[in-house]
Short mmCIF file of N, CA and C in Angstrom, two decimals:
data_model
loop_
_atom_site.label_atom_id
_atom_site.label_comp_id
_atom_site.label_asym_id
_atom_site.label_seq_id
_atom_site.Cartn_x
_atom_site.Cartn_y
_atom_site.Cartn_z
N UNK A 199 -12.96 12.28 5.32
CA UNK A 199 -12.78 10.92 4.88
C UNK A 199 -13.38 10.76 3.48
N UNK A 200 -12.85 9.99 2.55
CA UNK A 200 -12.96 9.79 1.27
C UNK A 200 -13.60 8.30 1.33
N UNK A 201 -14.65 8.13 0.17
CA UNK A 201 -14.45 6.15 0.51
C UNK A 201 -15.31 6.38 -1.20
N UNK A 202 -14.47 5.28 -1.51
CA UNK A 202 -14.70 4.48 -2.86
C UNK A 202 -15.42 3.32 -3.34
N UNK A 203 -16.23 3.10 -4.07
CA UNK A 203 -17.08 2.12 -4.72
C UNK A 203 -16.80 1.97 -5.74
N UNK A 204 -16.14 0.82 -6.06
CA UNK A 204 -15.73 0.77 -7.59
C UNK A 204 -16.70 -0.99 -7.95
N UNK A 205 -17.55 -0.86 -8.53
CA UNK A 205 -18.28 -1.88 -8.95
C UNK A 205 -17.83 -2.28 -10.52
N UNK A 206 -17.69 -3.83 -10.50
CA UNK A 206 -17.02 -4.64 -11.45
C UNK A 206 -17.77 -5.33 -12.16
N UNK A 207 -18.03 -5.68 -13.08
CA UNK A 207 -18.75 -6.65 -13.94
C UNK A 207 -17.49 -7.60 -14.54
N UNK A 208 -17.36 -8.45 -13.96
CA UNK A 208 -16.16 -9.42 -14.50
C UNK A 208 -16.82 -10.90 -15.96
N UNK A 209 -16.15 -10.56 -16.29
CA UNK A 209 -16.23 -11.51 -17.39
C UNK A 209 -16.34 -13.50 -16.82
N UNK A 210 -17.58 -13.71 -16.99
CA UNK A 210 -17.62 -15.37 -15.95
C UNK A 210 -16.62 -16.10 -16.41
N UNK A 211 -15.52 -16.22 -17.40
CA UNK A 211 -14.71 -17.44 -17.76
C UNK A 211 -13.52 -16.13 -16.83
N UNK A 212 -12.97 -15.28 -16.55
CA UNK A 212 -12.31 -14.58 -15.81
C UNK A 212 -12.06 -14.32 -14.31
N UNK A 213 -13.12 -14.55 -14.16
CA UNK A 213 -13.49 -14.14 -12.37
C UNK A 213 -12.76 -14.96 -11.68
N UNK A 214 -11.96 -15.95 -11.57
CA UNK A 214 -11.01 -16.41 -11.04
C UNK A 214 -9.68 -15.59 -11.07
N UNK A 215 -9.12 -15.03 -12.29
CA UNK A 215 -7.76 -14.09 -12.63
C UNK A 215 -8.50 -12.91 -11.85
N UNK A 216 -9.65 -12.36 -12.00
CA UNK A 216 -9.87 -11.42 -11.12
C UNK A 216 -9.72 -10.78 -10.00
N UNK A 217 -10.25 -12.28 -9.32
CA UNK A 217 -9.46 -12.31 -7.70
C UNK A 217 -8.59 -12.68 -7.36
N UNK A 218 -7.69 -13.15 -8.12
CA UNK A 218 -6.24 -13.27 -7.75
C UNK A 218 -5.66 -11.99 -7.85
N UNK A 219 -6.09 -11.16 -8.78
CA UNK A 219 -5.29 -9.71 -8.51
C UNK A 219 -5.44 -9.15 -8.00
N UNK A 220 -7.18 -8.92 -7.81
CA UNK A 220 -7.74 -8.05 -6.53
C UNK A 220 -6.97 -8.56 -5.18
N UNK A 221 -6.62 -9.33 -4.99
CA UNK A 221 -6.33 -10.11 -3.60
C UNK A 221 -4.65 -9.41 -3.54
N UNK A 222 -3.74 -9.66 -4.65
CA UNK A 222 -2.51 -8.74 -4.85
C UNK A 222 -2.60 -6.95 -4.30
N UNK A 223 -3.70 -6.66 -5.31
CA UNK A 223 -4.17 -5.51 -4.66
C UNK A 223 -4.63 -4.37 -3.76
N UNK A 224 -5.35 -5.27 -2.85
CA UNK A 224 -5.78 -5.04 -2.07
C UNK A 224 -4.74 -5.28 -0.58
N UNK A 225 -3.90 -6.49 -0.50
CA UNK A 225 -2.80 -6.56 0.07
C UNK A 225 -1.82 -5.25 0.06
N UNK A 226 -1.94 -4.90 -1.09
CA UNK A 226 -0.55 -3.95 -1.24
C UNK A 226 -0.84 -2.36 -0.82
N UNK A 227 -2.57 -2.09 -1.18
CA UNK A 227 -2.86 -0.95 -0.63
C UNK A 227 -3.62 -0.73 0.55
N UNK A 228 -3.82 -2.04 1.45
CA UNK A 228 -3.90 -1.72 2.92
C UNK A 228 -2.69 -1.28 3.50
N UNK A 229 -1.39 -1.40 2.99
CA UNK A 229 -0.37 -1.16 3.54
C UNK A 229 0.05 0.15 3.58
N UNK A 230 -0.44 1.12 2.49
CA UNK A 230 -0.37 2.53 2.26
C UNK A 230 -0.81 3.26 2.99
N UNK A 231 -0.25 4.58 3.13
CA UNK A 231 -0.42 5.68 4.54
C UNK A 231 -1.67 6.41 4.06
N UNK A 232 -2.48 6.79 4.52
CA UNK A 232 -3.70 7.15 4.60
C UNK A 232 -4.86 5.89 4.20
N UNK A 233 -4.39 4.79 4.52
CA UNK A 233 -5.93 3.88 4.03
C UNK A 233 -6.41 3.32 5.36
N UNK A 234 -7.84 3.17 5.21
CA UNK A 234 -8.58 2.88 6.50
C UNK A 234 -8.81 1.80 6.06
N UNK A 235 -9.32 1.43 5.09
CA UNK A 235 -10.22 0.38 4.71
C UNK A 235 -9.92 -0.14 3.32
N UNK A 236 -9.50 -1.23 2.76
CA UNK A 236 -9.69 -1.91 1.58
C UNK A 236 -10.39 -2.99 1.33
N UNK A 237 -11.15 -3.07 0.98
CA UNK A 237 -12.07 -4.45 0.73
C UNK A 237 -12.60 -5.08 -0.55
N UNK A 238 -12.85 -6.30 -0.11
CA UNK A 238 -13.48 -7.00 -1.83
C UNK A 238 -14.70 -7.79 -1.34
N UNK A 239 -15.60 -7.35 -2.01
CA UNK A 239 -16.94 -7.89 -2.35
C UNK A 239 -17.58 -8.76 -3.37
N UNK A 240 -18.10 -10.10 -3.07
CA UNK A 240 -18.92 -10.14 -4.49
C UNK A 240 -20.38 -10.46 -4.14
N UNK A 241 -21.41 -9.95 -4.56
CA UNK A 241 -22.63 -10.09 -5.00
C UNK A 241 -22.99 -11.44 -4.71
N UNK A 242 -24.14 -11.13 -3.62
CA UNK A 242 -24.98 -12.68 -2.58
C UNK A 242 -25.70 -13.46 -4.37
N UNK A 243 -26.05 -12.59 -5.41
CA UNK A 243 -27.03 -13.49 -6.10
C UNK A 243 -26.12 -13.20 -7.65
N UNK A 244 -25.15 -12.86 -7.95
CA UNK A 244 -24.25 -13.05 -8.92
C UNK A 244 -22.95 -12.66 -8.70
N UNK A 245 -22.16 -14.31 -8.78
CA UNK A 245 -20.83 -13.91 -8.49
C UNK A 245 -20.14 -13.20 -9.51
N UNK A 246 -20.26 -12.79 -10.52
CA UNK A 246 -19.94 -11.63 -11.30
C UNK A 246 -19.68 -10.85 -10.88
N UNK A 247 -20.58 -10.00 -9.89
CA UNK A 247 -20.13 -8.80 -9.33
C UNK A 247 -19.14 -8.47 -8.86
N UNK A 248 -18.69 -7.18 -8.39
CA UNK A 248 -17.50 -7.47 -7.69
C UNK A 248 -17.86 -6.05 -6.99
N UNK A 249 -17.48 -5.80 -6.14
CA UNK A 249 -17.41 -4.18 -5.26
C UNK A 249 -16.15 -4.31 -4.81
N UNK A 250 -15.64 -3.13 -5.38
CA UNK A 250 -14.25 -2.88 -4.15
C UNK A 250 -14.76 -1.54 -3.32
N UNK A 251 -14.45 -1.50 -2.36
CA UNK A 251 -14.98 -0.63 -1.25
C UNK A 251 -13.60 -0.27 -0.22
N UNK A 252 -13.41 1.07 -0.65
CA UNK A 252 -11.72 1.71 0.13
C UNK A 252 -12.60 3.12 1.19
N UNK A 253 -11.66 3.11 2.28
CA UNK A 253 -12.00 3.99 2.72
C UNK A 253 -10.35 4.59 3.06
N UNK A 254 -10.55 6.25 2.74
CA UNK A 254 -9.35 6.76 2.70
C UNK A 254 -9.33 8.23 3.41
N UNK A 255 -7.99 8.79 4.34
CA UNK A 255 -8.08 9.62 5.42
C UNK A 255 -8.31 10.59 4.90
N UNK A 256 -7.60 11.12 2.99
CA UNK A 256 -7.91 12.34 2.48
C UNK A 256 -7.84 12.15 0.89
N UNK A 257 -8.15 12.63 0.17
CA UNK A 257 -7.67 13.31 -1.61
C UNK A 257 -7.13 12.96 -1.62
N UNK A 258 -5.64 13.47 -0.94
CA UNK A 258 -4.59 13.23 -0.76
C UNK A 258 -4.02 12.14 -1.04
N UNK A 259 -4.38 11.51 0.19
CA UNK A 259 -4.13 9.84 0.33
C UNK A 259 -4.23 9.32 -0.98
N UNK A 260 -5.78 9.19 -1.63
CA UNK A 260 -6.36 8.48 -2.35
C UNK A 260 -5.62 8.93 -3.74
N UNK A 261 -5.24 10.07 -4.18
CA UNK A 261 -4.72 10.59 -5.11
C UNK A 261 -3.16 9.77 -5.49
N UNK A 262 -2.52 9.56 -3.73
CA UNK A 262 -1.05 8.70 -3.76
C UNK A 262 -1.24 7.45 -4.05
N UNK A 263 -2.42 6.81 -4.04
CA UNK A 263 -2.94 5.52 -3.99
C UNK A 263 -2.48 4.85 -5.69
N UNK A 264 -3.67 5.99 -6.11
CA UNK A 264 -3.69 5.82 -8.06
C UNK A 264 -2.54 6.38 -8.36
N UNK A 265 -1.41 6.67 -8.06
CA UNK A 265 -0.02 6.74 -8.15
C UNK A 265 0.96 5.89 -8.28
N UNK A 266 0.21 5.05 -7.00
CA UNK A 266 0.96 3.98 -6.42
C UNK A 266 1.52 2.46 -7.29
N UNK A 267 2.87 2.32 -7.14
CA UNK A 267 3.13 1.44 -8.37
C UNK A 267 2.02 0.38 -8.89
N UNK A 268 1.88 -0.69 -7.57
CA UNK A 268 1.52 -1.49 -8.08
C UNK A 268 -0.56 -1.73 -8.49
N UNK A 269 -0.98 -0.37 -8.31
CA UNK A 269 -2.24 0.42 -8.53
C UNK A 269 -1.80 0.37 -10.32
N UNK A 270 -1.03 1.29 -10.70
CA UNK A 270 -0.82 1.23 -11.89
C UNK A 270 -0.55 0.12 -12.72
N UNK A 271 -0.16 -1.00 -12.16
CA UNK A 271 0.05 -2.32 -12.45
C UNK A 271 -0.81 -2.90 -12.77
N UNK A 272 -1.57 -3.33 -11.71
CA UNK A 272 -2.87 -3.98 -11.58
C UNK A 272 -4.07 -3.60 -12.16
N UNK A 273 -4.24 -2.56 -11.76
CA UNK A 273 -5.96 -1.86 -12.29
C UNK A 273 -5.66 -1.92 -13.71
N UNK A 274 -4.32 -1.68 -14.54
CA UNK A 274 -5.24 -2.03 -16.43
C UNK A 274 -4.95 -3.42 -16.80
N UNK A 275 -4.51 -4.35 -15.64
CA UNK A 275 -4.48 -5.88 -16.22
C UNK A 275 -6.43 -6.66 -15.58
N UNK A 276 -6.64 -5.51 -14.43
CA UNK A 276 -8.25 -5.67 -14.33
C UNK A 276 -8.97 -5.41 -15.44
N UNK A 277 -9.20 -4.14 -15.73
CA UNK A 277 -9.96 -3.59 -16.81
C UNK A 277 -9.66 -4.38 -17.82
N UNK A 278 -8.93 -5.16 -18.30
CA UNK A 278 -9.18 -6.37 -19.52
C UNK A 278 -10.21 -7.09 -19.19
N UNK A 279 -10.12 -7.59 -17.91
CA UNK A 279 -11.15 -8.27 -17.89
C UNK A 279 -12.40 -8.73 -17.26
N UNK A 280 -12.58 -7.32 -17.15
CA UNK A 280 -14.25 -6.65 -16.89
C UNK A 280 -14.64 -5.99 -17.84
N UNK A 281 -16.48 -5.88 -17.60
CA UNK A 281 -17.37 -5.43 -18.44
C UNK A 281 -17.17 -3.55 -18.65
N UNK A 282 -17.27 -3.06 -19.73
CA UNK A 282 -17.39 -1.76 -19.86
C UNK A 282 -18.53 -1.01 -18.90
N UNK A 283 -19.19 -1.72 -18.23
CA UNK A 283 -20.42 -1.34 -17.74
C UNK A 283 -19.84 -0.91 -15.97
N UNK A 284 -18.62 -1.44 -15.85
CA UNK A 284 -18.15 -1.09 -14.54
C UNK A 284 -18.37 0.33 -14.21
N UNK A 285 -18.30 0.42 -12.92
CA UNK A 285 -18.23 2.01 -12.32
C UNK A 285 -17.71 2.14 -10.96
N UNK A 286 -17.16 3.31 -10.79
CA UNK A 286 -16.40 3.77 -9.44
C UNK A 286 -16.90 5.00 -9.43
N UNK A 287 -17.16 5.21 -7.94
CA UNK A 287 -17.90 6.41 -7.47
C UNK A 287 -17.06 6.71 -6.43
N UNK A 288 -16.92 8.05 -6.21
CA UNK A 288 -16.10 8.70 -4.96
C UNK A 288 -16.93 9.58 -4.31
N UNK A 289 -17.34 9.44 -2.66
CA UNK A 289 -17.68 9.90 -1.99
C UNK A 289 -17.42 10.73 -1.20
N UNK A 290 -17.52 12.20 -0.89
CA UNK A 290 -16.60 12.29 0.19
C UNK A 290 -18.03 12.14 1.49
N UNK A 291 -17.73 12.17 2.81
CA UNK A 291 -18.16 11.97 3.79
C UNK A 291 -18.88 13.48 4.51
N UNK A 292 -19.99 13.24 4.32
CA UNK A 292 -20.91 14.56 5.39
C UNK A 292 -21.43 14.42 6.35
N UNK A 293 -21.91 13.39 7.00
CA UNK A 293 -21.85 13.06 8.15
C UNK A 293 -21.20 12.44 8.73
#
């Protein structure tokens, strides 16, 4: 199992367009074959934050994911408008 942390620093006059796409997003890749888990987070003491948190069956999967049309769509109309300071981490699973 694969699972993803992609932490967001959204721009505060933005964070509304944010989650409207994340919400597009996240709709479209729960629907994809190998996903366990898609989720959206924001931060108990700054709504700025943002966590997306995927859990995925393989590489594989996750590799078809960032393939996936509307992945390519979405994620560089995000990255406008978030902080450079963002980060995504990929895990794979050992226990």
């Amino acid at each position: 199992m694969i699972k993803v942390v992609a932490k967001k620093f959204v721009k505060q006059d933005k964070l509304d367009e944010v989650i409207k796409l994340y919400e597009e997003l996240v709709e479209a890749s729960r629907k994809e074959e190998g996903c366990i888990k898609y989720e959206l987070f924001q931060d108990d003491k700054d709504s700025t934050i943002l966590a997306v948190i995927e859990e995925w069956e393989s590489k594989d999967a996750l590799a078809k994911h960032n393939n996936a049309e509307h992945f390519k769509r979405i994620v560089p109309m995000i990255a406008k408008l978030v902080l450079p300071e963002s980060t995504v981490n990929v895990y794979n699973k050992l226990i």
